[in-house]
Coordinates of N, CA and C in Angstrom, one line a residue:
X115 N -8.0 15.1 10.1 CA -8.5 14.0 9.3 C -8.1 14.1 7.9
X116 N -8.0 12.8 7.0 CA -7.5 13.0 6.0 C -8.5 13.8 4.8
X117 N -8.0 14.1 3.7 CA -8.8 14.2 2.5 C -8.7 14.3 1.5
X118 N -9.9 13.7 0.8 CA -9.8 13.8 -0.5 C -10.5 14.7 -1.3
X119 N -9.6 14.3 -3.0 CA -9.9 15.7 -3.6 C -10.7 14.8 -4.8
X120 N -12.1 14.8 -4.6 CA -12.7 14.0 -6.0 C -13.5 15.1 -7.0
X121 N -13.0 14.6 -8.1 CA -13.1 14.8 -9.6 C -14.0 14.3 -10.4
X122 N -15.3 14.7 -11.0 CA -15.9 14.0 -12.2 C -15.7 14.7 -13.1
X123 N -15.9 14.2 -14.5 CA -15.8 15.2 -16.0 C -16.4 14.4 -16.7
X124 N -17.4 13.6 -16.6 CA -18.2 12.8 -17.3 C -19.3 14.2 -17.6
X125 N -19.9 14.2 -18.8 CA -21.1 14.9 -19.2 C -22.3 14.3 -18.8
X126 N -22.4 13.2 -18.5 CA -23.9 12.4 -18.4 C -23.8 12.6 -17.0
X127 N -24.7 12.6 -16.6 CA -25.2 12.6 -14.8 C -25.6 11.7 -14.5
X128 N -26.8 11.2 -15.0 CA -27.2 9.2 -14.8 C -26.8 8.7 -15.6
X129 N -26.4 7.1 -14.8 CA -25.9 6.4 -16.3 C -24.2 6.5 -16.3
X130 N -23.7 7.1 -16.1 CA -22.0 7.4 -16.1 C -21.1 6.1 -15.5
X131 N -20.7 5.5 -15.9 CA -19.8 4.3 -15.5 C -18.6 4.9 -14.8
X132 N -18.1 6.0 -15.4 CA -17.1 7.0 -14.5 C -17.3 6.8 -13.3
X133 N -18.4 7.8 -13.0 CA -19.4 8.1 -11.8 C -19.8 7.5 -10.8
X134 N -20.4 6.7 -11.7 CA -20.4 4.9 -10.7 C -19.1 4.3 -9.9
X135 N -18.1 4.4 -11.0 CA -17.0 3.9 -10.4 C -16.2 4.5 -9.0
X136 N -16.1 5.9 -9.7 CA -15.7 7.0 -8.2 C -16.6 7.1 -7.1
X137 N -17.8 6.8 -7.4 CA -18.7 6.7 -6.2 C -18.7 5.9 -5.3
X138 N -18.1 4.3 -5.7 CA -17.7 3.3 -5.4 C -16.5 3.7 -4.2
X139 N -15.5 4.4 -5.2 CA -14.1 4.4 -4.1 C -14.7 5.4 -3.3
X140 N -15.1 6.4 -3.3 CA -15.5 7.7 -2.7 C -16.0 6.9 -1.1
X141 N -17.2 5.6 -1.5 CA -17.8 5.4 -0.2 C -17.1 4.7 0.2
X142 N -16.0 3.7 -0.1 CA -14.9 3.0 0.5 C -14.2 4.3 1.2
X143 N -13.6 5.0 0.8 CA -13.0 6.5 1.8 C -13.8 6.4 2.6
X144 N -14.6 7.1 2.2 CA -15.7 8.0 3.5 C -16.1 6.9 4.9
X145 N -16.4 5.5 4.3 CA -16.4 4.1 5.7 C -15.1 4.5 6.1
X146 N -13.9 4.3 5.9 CA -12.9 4.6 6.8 C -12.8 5.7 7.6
X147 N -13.0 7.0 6.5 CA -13.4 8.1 7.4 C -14.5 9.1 7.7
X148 N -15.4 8.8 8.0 CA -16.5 9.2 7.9 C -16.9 10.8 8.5
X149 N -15.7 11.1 9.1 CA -15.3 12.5 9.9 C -14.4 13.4 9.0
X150 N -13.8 12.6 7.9 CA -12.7 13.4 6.9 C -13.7 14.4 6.0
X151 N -12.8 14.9 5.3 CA -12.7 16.0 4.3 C -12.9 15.5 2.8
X152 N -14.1 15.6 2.1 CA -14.2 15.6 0.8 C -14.5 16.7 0.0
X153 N -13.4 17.3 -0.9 CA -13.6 18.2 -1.8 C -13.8 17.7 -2.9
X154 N -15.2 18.0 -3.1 CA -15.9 17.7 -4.8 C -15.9 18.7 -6.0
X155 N -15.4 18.9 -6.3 CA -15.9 19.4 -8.0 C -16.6 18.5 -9.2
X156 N -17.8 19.2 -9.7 CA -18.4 18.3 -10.8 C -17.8 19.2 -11.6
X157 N -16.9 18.9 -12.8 CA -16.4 19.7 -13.8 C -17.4 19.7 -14.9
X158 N -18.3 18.8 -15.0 CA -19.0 18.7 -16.4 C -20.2 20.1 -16.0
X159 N -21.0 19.8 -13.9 CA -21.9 20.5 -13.6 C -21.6 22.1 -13.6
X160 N -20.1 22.0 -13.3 CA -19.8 23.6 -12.5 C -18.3 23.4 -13.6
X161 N -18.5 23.9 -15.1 CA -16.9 23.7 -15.2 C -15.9 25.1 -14.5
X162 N -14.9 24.6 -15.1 CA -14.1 26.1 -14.7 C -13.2 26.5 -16.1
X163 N -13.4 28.1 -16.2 CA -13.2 29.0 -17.1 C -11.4 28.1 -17.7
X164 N -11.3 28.2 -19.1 CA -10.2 28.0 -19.9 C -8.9 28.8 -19.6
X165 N -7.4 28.5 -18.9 CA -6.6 29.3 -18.7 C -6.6 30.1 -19.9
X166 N -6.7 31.7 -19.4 CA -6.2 32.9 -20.5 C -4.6 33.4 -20.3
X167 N -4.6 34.3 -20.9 CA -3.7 35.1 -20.7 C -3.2 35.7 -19.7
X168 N -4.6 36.0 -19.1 CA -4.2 36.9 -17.2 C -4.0 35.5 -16.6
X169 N -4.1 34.3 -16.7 CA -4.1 33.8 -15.6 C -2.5 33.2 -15.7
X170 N -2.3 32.9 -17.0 CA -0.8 32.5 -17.5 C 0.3 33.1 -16.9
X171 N -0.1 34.9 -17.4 CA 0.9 35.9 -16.9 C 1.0 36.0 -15.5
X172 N 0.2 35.9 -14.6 CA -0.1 35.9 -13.6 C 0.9 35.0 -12.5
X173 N 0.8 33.5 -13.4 CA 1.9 32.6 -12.8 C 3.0 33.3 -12.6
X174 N 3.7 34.1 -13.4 CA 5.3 34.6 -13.2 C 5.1 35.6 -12.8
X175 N 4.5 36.2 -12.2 CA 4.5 37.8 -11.7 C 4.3 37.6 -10.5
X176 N 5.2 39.0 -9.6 CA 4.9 39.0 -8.4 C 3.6 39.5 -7.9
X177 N 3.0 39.0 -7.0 CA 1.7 38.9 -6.4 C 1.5 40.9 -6.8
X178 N 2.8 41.7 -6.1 CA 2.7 42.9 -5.9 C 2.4 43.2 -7.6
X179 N 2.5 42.7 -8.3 CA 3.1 43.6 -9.6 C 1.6 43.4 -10.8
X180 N 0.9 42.4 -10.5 CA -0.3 42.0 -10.8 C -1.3 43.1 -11.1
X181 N -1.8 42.7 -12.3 CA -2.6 43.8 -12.9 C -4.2 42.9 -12.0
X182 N -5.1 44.0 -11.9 CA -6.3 43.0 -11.0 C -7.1 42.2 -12.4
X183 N -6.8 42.0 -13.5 CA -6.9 40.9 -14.4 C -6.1 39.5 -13.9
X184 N -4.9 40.0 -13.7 CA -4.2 38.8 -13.1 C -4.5 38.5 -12.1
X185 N -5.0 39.8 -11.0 CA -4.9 38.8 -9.7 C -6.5 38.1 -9.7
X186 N -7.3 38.6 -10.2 CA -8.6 37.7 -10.7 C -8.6 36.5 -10.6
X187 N -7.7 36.4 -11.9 CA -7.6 34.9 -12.6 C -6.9 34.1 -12.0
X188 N -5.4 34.4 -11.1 CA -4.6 34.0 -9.9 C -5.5 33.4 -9.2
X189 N -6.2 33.8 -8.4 CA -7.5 33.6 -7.6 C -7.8 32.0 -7.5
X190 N -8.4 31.8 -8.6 CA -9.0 30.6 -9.1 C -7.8 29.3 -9.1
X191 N -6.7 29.8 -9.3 CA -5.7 29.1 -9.8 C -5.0 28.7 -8.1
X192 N -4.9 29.7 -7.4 CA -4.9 29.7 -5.9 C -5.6 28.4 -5.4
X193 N -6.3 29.1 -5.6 CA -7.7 27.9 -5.1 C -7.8 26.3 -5.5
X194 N -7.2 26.4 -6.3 CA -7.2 25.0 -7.3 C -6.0 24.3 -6.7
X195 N -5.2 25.0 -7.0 CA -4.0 24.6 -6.2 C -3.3 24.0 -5.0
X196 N -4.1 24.9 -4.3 CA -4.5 24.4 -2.7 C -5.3 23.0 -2.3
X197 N -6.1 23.2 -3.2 CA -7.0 22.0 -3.3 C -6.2 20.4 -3.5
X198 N -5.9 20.8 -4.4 CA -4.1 19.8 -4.7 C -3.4 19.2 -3.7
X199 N -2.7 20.2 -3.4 CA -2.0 20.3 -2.0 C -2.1 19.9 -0.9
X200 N -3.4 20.3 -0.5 CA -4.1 19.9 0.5 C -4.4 18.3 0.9
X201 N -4.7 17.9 -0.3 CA -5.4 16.3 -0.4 C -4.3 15.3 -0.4
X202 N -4.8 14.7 0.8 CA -3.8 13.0 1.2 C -4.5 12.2 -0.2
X203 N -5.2 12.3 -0.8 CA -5.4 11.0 -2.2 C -6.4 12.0 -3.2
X204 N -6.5 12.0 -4.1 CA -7.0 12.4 -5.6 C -7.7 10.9 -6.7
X205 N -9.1 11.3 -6.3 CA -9.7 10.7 -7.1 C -10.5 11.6 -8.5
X206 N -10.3 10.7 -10.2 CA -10.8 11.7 -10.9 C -11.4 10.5 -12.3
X207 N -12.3 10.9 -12.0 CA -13.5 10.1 -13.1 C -13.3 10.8 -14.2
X208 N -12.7 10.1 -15.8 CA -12.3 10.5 -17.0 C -12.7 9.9 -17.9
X209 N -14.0 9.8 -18.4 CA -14.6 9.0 -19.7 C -13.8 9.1 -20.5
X210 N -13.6 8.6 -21.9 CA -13.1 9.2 -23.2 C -13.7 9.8 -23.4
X211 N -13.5 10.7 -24.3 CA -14.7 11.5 -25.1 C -13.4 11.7 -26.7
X212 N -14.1 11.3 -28.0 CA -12.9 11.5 -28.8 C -11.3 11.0 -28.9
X213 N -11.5 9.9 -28.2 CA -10.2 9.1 -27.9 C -9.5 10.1 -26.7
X214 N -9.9 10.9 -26.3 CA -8.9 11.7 -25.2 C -9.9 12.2 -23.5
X215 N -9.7 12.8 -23.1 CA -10.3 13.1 -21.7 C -11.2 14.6 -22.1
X216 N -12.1 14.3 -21.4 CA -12.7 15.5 -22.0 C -12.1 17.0 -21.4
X217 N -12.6 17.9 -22.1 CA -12.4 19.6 -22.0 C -12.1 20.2 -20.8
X218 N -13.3 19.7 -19.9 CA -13.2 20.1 -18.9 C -12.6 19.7 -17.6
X219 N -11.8 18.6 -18.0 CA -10.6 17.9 -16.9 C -9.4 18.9 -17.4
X220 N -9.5 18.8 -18.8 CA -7.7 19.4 -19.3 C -8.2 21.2 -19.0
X221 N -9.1 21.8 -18.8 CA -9.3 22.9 -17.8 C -9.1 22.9 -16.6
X222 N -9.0 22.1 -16.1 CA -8.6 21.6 -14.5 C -7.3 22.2 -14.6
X223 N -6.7 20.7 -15.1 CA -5.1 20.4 -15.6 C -4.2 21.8 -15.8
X224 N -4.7 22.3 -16.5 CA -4.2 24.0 -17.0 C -4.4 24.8 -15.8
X225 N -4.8 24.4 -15.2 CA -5.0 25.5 -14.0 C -4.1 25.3 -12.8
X226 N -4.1 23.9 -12.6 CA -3.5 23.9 -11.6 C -1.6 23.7 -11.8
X227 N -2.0 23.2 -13.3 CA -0.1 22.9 -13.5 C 0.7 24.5 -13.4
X228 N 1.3 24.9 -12.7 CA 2.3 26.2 -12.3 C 3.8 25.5 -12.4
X229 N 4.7 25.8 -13.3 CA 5.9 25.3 -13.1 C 6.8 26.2 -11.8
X230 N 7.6 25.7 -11.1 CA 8.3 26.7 -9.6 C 6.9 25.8 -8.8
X231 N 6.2 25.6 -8.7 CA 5.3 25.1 -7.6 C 4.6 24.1 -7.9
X232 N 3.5 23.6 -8.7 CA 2.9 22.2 -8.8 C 3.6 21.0 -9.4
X233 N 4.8 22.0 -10.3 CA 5.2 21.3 -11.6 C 6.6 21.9 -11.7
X234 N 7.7 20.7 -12.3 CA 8.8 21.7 -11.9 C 10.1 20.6 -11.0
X235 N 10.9 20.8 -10.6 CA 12.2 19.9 -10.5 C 11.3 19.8 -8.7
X236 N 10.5 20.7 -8.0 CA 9.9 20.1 -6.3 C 8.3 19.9 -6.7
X237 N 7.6 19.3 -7.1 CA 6.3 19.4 -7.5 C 6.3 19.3 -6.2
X238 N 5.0 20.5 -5.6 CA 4.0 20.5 -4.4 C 3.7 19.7 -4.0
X239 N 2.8 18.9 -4.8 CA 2.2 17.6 -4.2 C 3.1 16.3 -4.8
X240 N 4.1 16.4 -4.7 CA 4.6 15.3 -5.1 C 3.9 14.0 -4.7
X241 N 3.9 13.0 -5.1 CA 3.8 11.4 -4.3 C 2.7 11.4 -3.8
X242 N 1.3 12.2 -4.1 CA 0.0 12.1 -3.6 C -0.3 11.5 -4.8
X243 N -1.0 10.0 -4.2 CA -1.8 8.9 -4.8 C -3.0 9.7 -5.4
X244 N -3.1 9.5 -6.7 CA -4.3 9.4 -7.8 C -4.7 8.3 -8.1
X245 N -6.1 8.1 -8.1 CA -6.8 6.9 -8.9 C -7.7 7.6 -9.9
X246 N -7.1 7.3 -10.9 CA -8.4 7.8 -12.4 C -8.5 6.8 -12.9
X247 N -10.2 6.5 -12.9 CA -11.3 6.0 -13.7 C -10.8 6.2 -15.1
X248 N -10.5 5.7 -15.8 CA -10.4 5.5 -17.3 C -11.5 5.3 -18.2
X249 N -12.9 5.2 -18.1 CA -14.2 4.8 -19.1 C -14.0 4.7 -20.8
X250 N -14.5 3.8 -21.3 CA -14.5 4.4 -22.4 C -15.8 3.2 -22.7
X251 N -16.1 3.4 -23.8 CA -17.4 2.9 -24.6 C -17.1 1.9 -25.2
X252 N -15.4 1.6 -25.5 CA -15.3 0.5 -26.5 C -13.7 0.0 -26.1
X253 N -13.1 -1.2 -26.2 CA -11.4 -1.1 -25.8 C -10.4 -0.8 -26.8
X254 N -9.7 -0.5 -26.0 CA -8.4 0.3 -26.4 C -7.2 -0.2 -25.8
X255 N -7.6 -1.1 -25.5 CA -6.4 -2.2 -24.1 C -5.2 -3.0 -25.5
X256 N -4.0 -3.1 -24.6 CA -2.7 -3.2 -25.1 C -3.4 -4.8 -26.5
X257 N -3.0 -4.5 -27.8 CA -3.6 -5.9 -28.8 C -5.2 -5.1 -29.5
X258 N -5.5 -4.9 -28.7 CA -6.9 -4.1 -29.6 C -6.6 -3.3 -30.8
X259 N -7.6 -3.5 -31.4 CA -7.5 -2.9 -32.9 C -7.4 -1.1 -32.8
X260 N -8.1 -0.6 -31.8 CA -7.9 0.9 -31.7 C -6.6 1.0 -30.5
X261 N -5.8 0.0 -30.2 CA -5.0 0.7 -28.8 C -4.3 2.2 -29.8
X262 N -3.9 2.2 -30.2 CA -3.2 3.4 -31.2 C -3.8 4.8 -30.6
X263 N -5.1 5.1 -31.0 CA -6.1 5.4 -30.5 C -6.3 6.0 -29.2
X264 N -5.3 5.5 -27.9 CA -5.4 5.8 -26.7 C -4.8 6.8 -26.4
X265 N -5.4 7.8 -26.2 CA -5.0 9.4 -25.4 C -5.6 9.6 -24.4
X266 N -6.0 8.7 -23.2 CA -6.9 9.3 -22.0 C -5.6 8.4 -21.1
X267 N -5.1 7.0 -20.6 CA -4.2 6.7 -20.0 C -2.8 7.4 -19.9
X268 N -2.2 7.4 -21.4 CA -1.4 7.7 -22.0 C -1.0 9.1 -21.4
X269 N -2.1 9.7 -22.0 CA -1.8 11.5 -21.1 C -2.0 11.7 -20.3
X270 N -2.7 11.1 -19.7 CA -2.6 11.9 -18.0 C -1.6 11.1 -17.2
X271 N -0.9 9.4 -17.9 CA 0.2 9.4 -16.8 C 1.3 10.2 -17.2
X272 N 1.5 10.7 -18.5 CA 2.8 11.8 -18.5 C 2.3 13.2 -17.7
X273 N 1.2 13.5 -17.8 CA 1.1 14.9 -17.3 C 1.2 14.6 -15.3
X274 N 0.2 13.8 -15.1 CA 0.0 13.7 -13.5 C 1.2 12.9 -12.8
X275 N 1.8 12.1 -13.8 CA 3.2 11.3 -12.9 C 4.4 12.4 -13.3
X276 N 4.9 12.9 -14.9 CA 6.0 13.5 -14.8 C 6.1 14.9 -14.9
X277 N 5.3 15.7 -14.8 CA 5.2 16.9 -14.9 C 4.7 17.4 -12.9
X278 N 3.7 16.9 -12.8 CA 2.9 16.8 -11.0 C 3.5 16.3 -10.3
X279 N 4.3 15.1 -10.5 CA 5.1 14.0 -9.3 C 4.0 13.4 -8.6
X280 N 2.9 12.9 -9.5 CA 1.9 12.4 -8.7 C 2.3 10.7 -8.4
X281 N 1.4 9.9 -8.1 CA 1.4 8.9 -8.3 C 0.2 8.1 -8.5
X282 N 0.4 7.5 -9.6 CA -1.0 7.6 -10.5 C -1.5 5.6 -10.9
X283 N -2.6 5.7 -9.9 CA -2.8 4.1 -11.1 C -4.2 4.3 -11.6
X284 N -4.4 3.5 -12.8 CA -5.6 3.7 -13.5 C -6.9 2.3 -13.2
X285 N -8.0 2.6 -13.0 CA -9.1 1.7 -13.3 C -9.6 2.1 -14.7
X286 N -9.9 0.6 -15.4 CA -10.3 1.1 -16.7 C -11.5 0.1 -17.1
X287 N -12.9 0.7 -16.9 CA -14.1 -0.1 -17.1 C -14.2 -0.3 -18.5
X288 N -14.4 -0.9 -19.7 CA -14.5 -1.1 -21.0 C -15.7 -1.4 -21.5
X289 N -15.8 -1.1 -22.6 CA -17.2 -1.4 -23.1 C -18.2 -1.2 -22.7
X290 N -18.4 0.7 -22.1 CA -19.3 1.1 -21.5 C -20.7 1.3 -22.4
X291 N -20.1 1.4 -23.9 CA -21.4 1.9 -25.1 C -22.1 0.7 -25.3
X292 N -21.8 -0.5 -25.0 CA -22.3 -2.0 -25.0 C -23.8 -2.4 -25.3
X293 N -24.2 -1.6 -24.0 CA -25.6 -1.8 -23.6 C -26.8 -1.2 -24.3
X294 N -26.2 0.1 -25.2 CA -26.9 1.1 -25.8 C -26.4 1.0 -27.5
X295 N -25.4 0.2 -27.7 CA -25.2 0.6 -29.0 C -25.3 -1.1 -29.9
X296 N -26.1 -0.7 -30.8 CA -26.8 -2.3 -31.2 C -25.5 -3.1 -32.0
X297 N -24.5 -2.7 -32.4 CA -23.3 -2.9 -33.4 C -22.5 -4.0 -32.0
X298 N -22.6 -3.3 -31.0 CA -21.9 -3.9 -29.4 C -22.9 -4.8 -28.7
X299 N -23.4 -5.3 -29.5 CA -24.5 -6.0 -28.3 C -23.8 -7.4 -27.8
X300 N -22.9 -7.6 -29.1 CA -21.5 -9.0 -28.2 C -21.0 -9.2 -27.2
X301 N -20.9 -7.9 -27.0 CA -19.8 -7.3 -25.8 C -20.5 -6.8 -24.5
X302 N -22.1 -7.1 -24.2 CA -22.5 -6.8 -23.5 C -22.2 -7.4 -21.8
X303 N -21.8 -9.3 -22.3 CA -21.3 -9.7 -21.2 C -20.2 -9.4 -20.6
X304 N -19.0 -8.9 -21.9 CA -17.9 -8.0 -21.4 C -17.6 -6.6 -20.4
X305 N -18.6 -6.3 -20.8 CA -19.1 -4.8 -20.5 C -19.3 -5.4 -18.6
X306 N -20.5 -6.2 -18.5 CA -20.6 -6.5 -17.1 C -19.7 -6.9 -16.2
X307 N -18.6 -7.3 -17.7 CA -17.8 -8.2 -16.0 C -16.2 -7.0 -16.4
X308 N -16.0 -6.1 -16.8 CA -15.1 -4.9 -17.0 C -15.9 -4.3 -15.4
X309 N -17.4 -3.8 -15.9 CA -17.6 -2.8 -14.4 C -17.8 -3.4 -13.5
X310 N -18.0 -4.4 -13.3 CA -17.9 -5.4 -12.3 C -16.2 -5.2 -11.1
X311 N -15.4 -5.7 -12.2 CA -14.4 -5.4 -11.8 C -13.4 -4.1 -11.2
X312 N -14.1 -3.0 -12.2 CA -13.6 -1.5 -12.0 C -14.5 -1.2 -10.4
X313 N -15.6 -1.6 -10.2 CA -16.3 -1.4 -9.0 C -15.4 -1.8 -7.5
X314 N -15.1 -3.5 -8.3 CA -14.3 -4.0 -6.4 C -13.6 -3.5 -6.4
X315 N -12.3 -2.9 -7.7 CA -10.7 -2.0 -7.7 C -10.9 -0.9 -6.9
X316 N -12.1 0.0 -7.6 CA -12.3 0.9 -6.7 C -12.7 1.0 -5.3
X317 N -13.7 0.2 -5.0 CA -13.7 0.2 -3.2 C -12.1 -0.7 -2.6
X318 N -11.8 -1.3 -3.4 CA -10.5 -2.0 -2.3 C -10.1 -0.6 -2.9
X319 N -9.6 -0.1 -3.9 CA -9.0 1.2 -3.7 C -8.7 2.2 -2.7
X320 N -9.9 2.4 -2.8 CA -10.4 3.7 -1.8 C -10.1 3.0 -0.2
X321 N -10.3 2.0 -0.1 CA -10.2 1.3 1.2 C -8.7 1.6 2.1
X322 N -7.8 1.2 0.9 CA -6.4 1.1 0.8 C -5.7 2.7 1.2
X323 N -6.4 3.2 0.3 CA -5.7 4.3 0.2 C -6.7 5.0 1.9
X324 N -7.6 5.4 2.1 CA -7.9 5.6 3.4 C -7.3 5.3 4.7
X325 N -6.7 3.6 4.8 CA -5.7 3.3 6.0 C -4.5 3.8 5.7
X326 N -4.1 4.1 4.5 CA -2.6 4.7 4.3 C -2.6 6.3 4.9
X327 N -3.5 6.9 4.5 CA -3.5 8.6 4.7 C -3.8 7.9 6.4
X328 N -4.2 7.2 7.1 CA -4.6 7.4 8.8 C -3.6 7.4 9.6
X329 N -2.1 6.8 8.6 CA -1.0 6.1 9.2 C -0.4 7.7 10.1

C-alpha cells in the first residue's frame, strides 16, 4: 500500500492553519487509503537534534571506518532518509516564522540532504510529489509590499526541487495573524476565504495524489 511521509513544524498545537491544512490532505489520503502507511513526525513536538560534526563526517565515511560518534549520528540520518525514500507523496506543514521556515524543518532538511544519495546528479527520491503548506500571518504574494521578504516558498523550492529532485507544489493560506492581531482586523474576510481555499487544494490534493501512488 502506498505512503506517506507527513511533516508539521508549526510551534502552536491548536489553532495552527498549517496543521489544519495538512490534516485536510492527510484525510483526503487516508479515504483513499485507509489500509496505507502514514509516517508522522511532529518536528515542533519531538524535534530532531541539529546536524553536528559526527553526523556530517559520517556522510563520507565508510560505514567500516566510523568512529561510534559517527555511526550514532549516521543512525538518525539512516532513518530519516529511508523515510524519504520510502514515501510515494510527502506532505509538510511550514508556517513562516521570521520571514523563513522554522528551525526545526531546516533540521530535518540537514539531515536528510546527503550528496551521492538524496542529493546529487541521481537524487534517491527523485520525482516524489511534495505538497508544502506555506502559512504565514500576513502576504507576501507576487505585488505585495513584503514579497521581497519571502524565504519560506523561495527556499524550499531550490532546496526540495534542485538539490532532492523532488517535485514540489505549494498551498499558501494568508493572513493567518488576521483574526488575532487588531492592526489586521481588514483582512479578516481575506484570511477566511485564503483558508478556505488552502483547505479544498489540500483535500483535492491529497485526493489526487492518493489515485496516482494506486496506479
Amino acid at each position: 500500500m502506498p505512503t506517506l511521509l507527513h511533516l508539521d513544524s508549526s510551534a502552536i498545537a491548536d489553532g495552527s492553519v498549517s496543521r489544519e491544512v495538512t490534516a485536510a490532505f492527510r484525510a483526503a489520503w487516508q479515504a483513499e487509503h485507509p489500509d496505507g502507511t502514514v509516517v508522522y513526525r511532529d518536528l515542533a513536538a519531538e524535534p530532531l537534534p541539529h546536524l553536528d560534526a559526527h553526523g556530517i563526517s559520517a556522510g563520507f565515511a565508510p560505514a567500516e571506518a566510523r568512529s561510534a560518534e559517527q555511526a550514532a549520528a549516521f543512525e538518525l540520518r539512516e532513518e530519516l532518509m529511508a523515510e524519504l525514500e520510502r514515501a510515494d507523496a510527502v506532505l509538510i506543514g511550514s508556517p513562516m516564522y521570521n520571514f523563513t521556515i522554522p528551525s526545526t524543518l531546516k533540521a530535518w532538511l540537514d539531515q536528510v540532504i546527503l550528496v551521492g544519495r538524496t542529493a546529487g546528479e541521481a537524487p534517491s527520491a527523485k520525482g516524489t510529489p511534495v505538497t508544502v503548506v506555506a502559512a504565514r500571518g500576513g502576504s507576501y504574494a507576487p505585488g505585495a509590499p513584503r514579497e521581497p521578504f519571502e524565504f519560506v516558498t523561495t527556499y524550499l523550492e531550490k532546496v526540495l526541487t534542485g538539490m532532492l529532485g523532488l517535485e514540489v507544489e505549494f498551498i499558501v493560506p494568508e493572513f493567518t495573524l488576521a483574526g488575532t492581531v487588531p492592526a489586521m482586523a481588514d483582512f479578516v474576510p481575506k484570511a477566511a476565504e485564503s483558508k478556505a481555499q488552502a483547505l479544498e487544494l489540500a483535500a483535492r490534493r491529497g485526493k489526487e495524489l492518493a489515485a496516482a501512488a494506486a496506479v
